[in-house]
PDB file of C-alpha atoms and ligand atoms in Angstrom:
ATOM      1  CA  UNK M   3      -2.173   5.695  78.229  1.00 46.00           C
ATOM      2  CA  UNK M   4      -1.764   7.860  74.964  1.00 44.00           C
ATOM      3  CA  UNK M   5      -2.899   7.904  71.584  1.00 44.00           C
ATOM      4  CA  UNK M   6      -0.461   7.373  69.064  1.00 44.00           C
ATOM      5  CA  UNK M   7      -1.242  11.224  67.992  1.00 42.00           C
ATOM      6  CA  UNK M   8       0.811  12.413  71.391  1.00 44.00           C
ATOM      7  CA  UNK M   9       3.329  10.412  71.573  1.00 43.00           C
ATOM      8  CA  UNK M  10       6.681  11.542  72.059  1.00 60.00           C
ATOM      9  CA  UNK M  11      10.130  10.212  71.449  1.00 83.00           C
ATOM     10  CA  UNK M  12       8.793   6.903  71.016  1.00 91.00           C
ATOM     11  CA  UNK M  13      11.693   3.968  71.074  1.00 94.00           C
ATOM     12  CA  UNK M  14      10.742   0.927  71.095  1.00 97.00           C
ATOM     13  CA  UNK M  15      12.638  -2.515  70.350  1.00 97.00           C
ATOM     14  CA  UNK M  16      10.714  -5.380  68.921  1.00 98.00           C
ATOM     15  CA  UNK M  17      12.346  -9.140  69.692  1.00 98.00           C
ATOM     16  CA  UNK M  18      11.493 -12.231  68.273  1.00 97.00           C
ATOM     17  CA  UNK M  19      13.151 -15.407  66.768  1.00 97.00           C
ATOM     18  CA  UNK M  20      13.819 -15.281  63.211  1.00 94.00           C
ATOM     19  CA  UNK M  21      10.490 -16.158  60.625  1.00 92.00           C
ATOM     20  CA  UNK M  22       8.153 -14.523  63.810  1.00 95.00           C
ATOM     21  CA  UNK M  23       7.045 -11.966  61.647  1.00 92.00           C
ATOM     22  CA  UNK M  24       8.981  -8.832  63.243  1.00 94.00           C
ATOM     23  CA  UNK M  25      10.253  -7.208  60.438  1.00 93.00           C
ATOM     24  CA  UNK M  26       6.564  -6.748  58.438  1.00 93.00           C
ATOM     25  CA  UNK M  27       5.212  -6.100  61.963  1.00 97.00           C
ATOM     26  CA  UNK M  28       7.722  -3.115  62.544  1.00 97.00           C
ATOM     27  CA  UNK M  29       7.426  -1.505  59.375  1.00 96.00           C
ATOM     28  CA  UNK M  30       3.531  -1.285  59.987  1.00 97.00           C
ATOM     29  CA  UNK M  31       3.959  -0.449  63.603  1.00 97.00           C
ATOM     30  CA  UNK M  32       6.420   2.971  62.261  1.00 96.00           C
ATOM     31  CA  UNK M  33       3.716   3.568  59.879  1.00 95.00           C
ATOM     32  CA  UNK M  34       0.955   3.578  62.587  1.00 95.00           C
ATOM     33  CA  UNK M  35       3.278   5.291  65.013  1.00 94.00           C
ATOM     34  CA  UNK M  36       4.542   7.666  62.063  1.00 92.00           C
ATOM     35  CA  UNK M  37       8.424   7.073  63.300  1.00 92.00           C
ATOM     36  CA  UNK M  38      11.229   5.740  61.628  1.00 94.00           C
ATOM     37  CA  UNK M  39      11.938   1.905  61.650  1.00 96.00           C
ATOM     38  CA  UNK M  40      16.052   1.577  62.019  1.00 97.00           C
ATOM     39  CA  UNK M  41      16.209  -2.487  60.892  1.00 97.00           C
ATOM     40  CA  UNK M  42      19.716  -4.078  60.981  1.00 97.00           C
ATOM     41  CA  UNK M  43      18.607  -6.591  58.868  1.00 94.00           C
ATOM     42  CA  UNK M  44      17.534  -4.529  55.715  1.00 94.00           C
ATOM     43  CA  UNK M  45      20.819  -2.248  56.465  1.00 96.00           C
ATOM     44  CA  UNK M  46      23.194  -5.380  56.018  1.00 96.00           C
ATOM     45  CA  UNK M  47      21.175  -6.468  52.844  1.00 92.00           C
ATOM     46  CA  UNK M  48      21.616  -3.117  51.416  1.00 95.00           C
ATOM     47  CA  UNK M  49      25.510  -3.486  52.613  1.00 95.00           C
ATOM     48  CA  UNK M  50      25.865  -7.116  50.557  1.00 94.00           C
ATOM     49  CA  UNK M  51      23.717  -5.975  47.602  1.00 94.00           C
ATOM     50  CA  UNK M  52      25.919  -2.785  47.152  1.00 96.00           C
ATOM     51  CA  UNK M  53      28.872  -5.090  47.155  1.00 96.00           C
ATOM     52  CA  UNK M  54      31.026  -2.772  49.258  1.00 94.00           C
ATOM     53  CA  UNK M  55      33.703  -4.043  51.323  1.00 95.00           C
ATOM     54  CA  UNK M  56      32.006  -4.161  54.508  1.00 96.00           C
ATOM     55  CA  UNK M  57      29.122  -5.409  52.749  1.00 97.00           C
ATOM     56  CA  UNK M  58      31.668  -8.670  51.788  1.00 97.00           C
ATOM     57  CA  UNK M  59      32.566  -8.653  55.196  1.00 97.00           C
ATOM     58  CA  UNK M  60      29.282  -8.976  56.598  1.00 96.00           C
ATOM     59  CA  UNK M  61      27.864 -11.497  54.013  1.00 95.00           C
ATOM     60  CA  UNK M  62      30.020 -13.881  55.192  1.00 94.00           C
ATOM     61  CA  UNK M  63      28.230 -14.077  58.494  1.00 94.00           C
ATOM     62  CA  UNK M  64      24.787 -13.651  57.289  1.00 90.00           C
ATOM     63  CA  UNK M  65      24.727 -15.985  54.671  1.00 87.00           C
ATOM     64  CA  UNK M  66      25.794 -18.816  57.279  1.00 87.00           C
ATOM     65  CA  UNK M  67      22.914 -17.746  59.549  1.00 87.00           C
ATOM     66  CA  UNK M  68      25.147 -16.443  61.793  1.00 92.00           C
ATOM     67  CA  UNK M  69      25.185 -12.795  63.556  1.00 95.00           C
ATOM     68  CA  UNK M  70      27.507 -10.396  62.490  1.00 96.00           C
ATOM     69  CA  UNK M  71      30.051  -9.616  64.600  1.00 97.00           C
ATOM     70  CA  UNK M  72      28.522  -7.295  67.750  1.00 97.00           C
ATOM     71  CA  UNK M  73      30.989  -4.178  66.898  1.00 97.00           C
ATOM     72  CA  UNK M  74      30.536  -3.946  63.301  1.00 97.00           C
ATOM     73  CA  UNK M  75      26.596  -3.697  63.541  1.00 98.00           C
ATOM     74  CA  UNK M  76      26.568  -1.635  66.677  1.00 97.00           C
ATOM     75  CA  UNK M  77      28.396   1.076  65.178  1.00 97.00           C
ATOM     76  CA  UNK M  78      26.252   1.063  61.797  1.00 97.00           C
ATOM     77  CA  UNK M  79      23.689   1.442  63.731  1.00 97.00           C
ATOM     78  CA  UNK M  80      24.272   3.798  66.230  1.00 95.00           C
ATOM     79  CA  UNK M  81      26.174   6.323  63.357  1.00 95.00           C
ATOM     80  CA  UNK M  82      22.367   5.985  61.414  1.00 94.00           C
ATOM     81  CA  UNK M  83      20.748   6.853  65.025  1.00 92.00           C
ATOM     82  CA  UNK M  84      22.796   9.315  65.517  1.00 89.00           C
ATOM     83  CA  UNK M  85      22.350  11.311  62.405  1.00 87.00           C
ATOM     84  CA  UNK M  86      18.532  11.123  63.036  1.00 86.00           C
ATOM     85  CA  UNK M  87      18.988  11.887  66.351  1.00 80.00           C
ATOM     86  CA  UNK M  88      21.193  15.338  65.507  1.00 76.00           C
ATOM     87  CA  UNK M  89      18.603  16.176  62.522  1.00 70.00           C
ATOM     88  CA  UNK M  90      15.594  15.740  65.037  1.00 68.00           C
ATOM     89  CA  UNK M  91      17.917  17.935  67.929  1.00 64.00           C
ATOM     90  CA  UNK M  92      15.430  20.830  67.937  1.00 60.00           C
ATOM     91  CA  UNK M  93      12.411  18.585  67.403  1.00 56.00           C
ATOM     92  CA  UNK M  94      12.279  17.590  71.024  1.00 55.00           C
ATOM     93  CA  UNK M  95       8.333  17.673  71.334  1.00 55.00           C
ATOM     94  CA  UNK M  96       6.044  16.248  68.959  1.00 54.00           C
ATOM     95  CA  UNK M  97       7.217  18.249  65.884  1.00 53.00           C
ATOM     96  CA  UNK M  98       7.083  16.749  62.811  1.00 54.00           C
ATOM     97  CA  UNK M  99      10.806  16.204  60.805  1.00 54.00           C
ATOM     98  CA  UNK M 100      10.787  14.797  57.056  1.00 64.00           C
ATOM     99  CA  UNK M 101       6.990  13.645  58.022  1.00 67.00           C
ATOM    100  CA  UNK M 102       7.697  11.724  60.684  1.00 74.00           C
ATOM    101  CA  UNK M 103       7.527  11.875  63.995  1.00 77.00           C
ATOM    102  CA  UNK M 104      10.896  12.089  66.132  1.00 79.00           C
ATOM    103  CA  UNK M 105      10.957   8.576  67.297  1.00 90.00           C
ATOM    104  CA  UNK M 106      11.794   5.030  66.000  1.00 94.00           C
ATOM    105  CA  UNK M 107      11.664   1.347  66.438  1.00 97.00           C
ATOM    106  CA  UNK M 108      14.230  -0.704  66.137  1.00 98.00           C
ATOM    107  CA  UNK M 109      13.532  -4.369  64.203  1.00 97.00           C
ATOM    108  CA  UNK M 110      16.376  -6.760  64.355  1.00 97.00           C
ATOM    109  CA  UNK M 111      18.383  -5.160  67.505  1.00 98.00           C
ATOM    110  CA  UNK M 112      19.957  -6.008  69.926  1.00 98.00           C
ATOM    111  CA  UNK M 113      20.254  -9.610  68.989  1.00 97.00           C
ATOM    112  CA  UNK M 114      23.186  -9.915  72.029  1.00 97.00           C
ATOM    113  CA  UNK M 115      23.619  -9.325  75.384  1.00 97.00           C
ATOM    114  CA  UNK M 116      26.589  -6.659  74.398  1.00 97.00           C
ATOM    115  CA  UNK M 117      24.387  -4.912  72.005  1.00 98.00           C
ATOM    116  CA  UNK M 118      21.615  -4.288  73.884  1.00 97.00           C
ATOM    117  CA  UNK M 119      24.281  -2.963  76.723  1.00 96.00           C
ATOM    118  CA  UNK M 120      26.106  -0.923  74.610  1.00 96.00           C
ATOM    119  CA  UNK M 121      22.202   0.938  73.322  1.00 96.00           C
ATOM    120  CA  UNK M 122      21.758   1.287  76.890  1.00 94.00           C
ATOM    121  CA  UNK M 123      24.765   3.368  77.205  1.00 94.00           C
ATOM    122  CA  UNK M 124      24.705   5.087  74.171  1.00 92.00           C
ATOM    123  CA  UNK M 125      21.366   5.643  73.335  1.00 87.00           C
ATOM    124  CA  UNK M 126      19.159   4.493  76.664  1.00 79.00           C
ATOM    125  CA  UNK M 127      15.781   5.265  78.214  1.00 84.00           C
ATOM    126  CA  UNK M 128      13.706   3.052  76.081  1.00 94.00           C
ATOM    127  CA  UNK M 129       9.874   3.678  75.886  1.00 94.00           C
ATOM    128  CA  UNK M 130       9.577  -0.349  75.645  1.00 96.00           C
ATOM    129  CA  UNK M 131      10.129  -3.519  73.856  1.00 97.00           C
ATOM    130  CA  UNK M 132       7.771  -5.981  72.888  1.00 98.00           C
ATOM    131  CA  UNK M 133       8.419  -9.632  71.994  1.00 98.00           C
ATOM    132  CA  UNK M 134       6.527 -11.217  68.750  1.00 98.00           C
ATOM    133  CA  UNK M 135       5.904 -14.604  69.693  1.00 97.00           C
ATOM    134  CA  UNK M 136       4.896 -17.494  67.930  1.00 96.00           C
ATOM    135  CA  UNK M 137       5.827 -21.244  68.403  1.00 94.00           C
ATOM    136  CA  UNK M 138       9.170 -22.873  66.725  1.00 93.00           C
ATOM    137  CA  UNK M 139       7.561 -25.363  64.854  1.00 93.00           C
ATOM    138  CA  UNK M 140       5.176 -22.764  63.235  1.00 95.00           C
ATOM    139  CA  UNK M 141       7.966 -20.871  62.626  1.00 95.00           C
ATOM    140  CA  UNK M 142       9.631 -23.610  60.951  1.00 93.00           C
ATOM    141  CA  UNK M 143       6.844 -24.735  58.428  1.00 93.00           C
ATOM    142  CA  UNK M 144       6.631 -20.835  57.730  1.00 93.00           C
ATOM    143  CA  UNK M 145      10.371 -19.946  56.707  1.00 93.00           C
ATOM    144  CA  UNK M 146      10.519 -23.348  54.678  1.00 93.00           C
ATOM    145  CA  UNK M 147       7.396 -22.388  53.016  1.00 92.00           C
ATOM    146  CA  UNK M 148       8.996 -18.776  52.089  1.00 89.00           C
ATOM    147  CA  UNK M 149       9.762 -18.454  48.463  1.00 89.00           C
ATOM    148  CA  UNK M 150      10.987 -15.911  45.898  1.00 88.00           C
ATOM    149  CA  UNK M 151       9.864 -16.135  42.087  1.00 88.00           C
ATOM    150  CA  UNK M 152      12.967 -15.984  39.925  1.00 86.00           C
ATOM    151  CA  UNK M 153      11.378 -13.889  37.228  1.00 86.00           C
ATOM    152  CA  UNK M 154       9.325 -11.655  39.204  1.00 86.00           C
ATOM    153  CA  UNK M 155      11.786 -11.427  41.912  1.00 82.00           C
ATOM    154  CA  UNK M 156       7.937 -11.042  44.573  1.00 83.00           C
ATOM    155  CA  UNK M 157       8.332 -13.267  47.690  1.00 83.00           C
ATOM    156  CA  UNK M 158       5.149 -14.921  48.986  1.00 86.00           C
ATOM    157  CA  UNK M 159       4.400 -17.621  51.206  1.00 87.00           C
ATOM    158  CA  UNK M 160       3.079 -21.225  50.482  1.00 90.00           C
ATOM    159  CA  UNK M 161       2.874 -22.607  53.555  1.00 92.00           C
ATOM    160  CA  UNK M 162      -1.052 -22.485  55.330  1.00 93.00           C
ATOM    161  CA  UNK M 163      -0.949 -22.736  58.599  1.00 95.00           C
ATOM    162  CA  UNK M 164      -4.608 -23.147  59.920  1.00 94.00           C
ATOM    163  CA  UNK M 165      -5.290 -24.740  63.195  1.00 94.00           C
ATOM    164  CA  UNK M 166      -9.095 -23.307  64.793  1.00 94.00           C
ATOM    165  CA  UNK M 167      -8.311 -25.240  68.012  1.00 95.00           C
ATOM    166  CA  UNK M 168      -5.464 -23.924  68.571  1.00 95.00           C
ATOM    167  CA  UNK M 169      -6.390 -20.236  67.024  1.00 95.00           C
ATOM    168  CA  UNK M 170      -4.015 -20.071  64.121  1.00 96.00           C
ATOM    169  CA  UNK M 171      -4.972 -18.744  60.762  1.00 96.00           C
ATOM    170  CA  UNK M 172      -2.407 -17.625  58.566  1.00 94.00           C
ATOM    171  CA  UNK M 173      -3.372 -18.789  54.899  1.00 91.00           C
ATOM    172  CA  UNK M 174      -0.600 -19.302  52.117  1.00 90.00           C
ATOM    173  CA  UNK M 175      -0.124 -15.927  50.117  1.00 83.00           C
ATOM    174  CA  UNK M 176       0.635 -17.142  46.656  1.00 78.00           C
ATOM    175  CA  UNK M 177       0.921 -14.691  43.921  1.00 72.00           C
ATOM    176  CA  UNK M 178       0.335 -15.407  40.563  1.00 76.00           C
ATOM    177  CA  UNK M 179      -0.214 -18.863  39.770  1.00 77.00           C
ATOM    178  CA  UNK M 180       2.953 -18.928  37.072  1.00 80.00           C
ATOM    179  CA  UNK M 181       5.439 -18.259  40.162  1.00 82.00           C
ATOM    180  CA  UNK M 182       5.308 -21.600  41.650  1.00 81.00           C
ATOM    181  CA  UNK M 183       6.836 -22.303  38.531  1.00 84.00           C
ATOM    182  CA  UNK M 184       9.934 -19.677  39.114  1.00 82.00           C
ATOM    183  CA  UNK M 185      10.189 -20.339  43.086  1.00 86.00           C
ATOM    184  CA  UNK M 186      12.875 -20.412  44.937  1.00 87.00           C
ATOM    185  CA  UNK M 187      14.230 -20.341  48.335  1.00 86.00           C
ATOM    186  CA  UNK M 188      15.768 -17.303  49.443  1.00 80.00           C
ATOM    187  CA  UNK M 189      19.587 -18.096  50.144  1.00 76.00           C
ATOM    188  CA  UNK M 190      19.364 -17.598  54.304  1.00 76.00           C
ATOM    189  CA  UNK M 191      15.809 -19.999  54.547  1.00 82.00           C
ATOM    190  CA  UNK M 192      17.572 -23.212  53.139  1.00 84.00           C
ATOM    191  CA  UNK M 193      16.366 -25.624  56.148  1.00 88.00           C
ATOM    192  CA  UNK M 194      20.131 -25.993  57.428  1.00 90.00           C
ATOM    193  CA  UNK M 195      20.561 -22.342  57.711  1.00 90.00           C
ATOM    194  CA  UNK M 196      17.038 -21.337  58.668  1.00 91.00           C
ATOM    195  CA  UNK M 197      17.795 -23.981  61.752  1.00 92.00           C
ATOM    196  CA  UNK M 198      21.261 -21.992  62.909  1.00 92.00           C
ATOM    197  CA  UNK M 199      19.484 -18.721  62.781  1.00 93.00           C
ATOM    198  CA  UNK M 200      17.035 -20.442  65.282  1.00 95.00           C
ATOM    199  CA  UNK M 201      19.804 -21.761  67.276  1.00 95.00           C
ATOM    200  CA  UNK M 202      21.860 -18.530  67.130  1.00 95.00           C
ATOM    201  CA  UNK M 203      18.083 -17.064  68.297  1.00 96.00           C
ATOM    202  CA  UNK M 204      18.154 -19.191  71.272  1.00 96.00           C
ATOM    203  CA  UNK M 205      21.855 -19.129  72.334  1.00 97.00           C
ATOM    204  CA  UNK M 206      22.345 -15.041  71.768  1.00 96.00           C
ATOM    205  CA  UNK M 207      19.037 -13.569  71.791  1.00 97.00           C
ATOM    206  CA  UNK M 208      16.519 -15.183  74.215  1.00 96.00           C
ATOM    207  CA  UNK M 209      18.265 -14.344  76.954  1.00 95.00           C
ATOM    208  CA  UNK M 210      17.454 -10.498  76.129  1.00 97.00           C
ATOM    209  CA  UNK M 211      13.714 -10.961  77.115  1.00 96.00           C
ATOM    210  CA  UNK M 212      15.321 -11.448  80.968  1.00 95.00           C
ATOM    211  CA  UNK M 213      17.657  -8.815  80.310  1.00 96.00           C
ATOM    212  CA  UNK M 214      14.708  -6.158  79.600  1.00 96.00           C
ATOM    213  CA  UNK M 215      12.020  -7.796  82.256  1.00 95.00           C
ATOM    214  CA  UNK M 216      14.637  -6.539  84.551  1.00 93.00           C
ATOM    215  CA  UNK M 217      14.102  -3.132  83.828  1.00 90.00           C
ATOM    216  CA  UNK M 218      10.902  -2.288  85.100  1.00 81.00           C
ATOM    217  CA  UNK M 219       8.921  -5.024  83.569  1.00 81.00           C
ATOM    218  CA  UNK M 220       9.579  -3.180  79.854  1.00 92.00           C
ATOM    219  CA  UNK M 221       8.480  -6.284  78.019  1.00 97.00           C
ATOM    220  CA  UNK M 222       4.967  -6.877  76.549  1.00 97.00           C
ATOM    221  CA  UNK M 223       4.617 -10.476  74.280  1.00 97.00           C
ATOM    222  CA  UNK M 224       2.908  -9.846  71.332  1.00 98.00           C
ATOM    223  CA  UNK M 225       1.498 -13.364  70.110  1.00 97.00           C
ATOM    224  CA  UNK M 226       1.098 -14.153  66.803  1.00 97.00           C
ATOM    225  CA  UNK M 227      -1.944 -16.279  65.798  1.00 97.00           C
ATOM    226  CA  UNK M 228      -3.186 -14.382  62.497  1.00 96.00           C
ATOM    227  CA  UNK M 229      -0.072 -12.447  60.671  1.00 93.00           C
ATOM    228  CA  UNK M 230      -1.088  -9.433  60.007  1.00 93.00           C
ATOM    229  CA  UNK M 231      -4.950  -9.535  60.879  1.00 96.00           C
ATOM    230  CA  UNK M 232      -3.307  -9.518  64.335  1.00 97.00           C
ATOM    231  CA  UNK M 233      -2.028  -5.817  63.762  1.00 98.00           C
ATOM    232  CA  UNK M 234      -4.841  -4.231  65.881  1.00 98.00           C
ATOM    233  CA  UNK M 235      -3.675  -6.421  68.789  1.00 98.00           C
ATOM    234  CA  UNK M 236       0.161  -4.938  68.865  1.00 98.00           C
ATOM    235  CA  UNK M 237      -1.105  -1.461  68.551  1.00 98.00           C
ATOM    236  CA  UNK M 238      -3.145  -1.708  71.006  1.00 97.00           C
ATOM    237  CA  UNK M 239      -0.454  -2.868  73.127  1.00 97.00           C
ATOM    238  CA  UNK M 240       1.881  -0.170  72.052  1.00 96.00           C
ATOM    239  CA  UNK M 241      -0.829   2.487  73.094  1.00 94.00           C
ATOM    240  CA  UNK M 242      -0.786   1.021  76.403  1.00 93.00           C
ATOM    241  CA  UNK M 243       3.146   1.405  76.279  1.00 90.00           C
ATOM    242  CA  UNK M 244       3.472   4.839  75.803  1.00 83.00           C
TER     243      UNK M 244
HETATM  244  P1  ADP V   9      15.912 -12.763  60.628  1.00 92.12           P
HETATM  245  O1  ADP V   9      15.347 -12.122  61.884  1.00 92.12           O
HETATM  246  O2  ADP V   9      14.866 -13.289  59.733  1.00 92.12           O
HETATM  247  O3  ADP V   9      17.015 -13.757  60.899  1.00 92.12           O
HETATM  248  P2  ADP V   9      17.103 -10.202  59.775  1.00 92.12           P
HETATM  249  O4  ADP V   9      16.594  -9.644  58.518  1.00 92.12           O
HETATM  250  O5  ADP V   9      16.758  -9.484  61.039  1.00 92.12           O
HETATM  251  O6  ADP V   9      16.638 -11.704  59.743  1.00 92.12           O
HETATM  252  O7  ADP V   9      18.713 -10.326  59.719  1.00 92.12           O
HETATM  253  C1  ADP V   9      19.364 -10.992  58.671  1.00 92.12           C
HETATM  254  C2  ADP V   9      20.777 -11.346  59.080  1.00 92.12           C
HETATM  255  O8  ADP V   9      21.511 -10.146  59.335  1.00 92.12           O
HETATM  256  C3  ADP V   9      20.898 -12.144  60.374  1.00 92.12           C
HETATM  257  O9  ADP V   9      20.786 -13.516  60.146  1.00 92.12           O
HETATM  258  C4  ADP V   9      22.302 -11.754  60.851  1.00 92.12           C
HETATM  259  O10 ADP V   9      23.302 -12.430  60.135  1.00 92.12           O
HETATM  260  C5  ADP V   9      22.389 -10.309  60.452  1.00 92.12           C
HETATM  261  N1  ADP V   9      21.936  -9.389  61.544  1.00 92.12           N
HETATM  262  C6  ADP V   9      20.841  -8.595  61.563  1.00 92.12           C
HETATM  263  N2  ADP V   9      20.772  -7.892  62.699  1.00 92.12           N
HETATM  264  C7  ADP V   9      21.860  -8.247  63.434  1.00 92.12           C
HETATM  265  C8  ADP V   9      22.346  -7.888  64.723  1.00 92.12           C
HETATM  266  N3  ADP V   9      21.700  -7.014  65.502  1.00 92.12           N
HETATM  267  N4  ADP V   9      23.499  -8.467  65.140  1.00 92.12           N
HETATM  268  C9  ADP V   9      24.178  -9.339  64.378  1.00 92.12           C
HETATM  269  N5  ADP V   9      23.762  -9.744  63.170  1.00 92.12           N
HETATM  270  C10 ADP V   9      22.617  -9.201  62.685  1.00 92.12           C
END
């Protein structure tokens, strides 16, 4: 075991269905770990919202709740890797580049059996990947609770889901009153879409938990009970990673 302060050439892969969380859980994690986060998610929003022609491409997978097609997002990502990887050559050890450490987690990939194949041959030798968990029907009541106000453009959450028995405490995070009067639903959480990305979840990216548990028992579950009051709990896990 390490502390976070000696890690090295940390690379870590964080899986989990759509609505788990993984995405405010990653950037925290690269902020505790001091590494870069690498999310395909936030690099194909940034795609559509520049309007570019591969960002017209890609929105018309996204916005269906479907995945993008493995190539195109493989290569993205691997180019942006890549760069990092040649600035941070000479920074083998723990030597700081830009800040950071020379290390990163990746939110949002793989999502498919030929992704995470294709990082194992080009990129490889992972420190670990852990798996945020939480149940479907949570998930569920949380992306259908997940709004956007229309003049403030904030997201926040209205859906409380509070269960003692059963350990769950994650309140609604409502901003200012006045933006339950601009809400909206962001364009992929609409319930028919927010159910394909589930069922994409299941069909593509499941499977990769087997897929990693073959390779020396890399995968730690990370279950969600609390949002982020359960933050100490995945670094703690992460320290025992590395
Ligand atoms: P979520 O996990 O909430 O579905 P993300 O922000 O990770 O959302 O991704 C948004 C969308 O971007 C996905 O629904 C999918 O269309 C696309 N996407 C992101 N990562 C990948 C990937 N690795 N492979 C294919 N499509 C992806």
């Amino acid at each position: 075991m390490a502390t976070a302060s000696i890690i090295k050439n940390i690379r870590i892969v964080l899986l989990g269905a759509p609505g788990s969380g993984k995405g405010t859980y990653g950037k925290e994690l690269a902020k505790y770990l001091n590494v870069e986060i690498f999310s395909t998610g936030d690099m194909i929003r940034e795609e559509i919202a520049a309007k570019t022609d591969f960002g017209n491409t890609l929105k018309e997978f996204s916005t269906k709740g479907l995945l993008v097609p493995d190539d195109l997002v493989t290569n993205m990502l691997l180019e942006k890797i890549k760069t990092f990887e040649n600035i941070n050559n000479n920074n083998n050890d723990n030597v700081m580049v830009n800040g950071k450490k020379n290390g990163f987690i990746l939110d949002g990939f793989p999502r498919s059996l030929n992704q995470a194949k294709k990082l194992d041959i080009e990129i490889g030798g992972l420190t670990g990947v852990v798996n945020v968990d939480l149940k479907e029907d949570i998930i569920l009541q949380k992306l259908l609770g997940r709004k956007i106000c229309n003049k403030c453009n904030k997201s926040f959450s209205t859906a409380a889901i509070l269960n003692e028995e059963e350990g769950y405490d994650m309140p609604a995070l409502l901003r200012q009153e006045k933006c339950l009067t601009y809400m909206e639903s962001h364009d992929d959480d609409k319930e028919d879409i927010i159910l394909s990305r589930l069922q994409v979840y299941k069909d593509e990216t499941m499977h990769l938990i087997d897929y990693y548990k073959k390779q020396k028992d890399m995968v730690k579950v990370f279950e969600v009970k609390k949002g982020l009051k359960d933050l100490p709990l995945l670094y703690k896990i992460v320290d025992d990673m590395v």
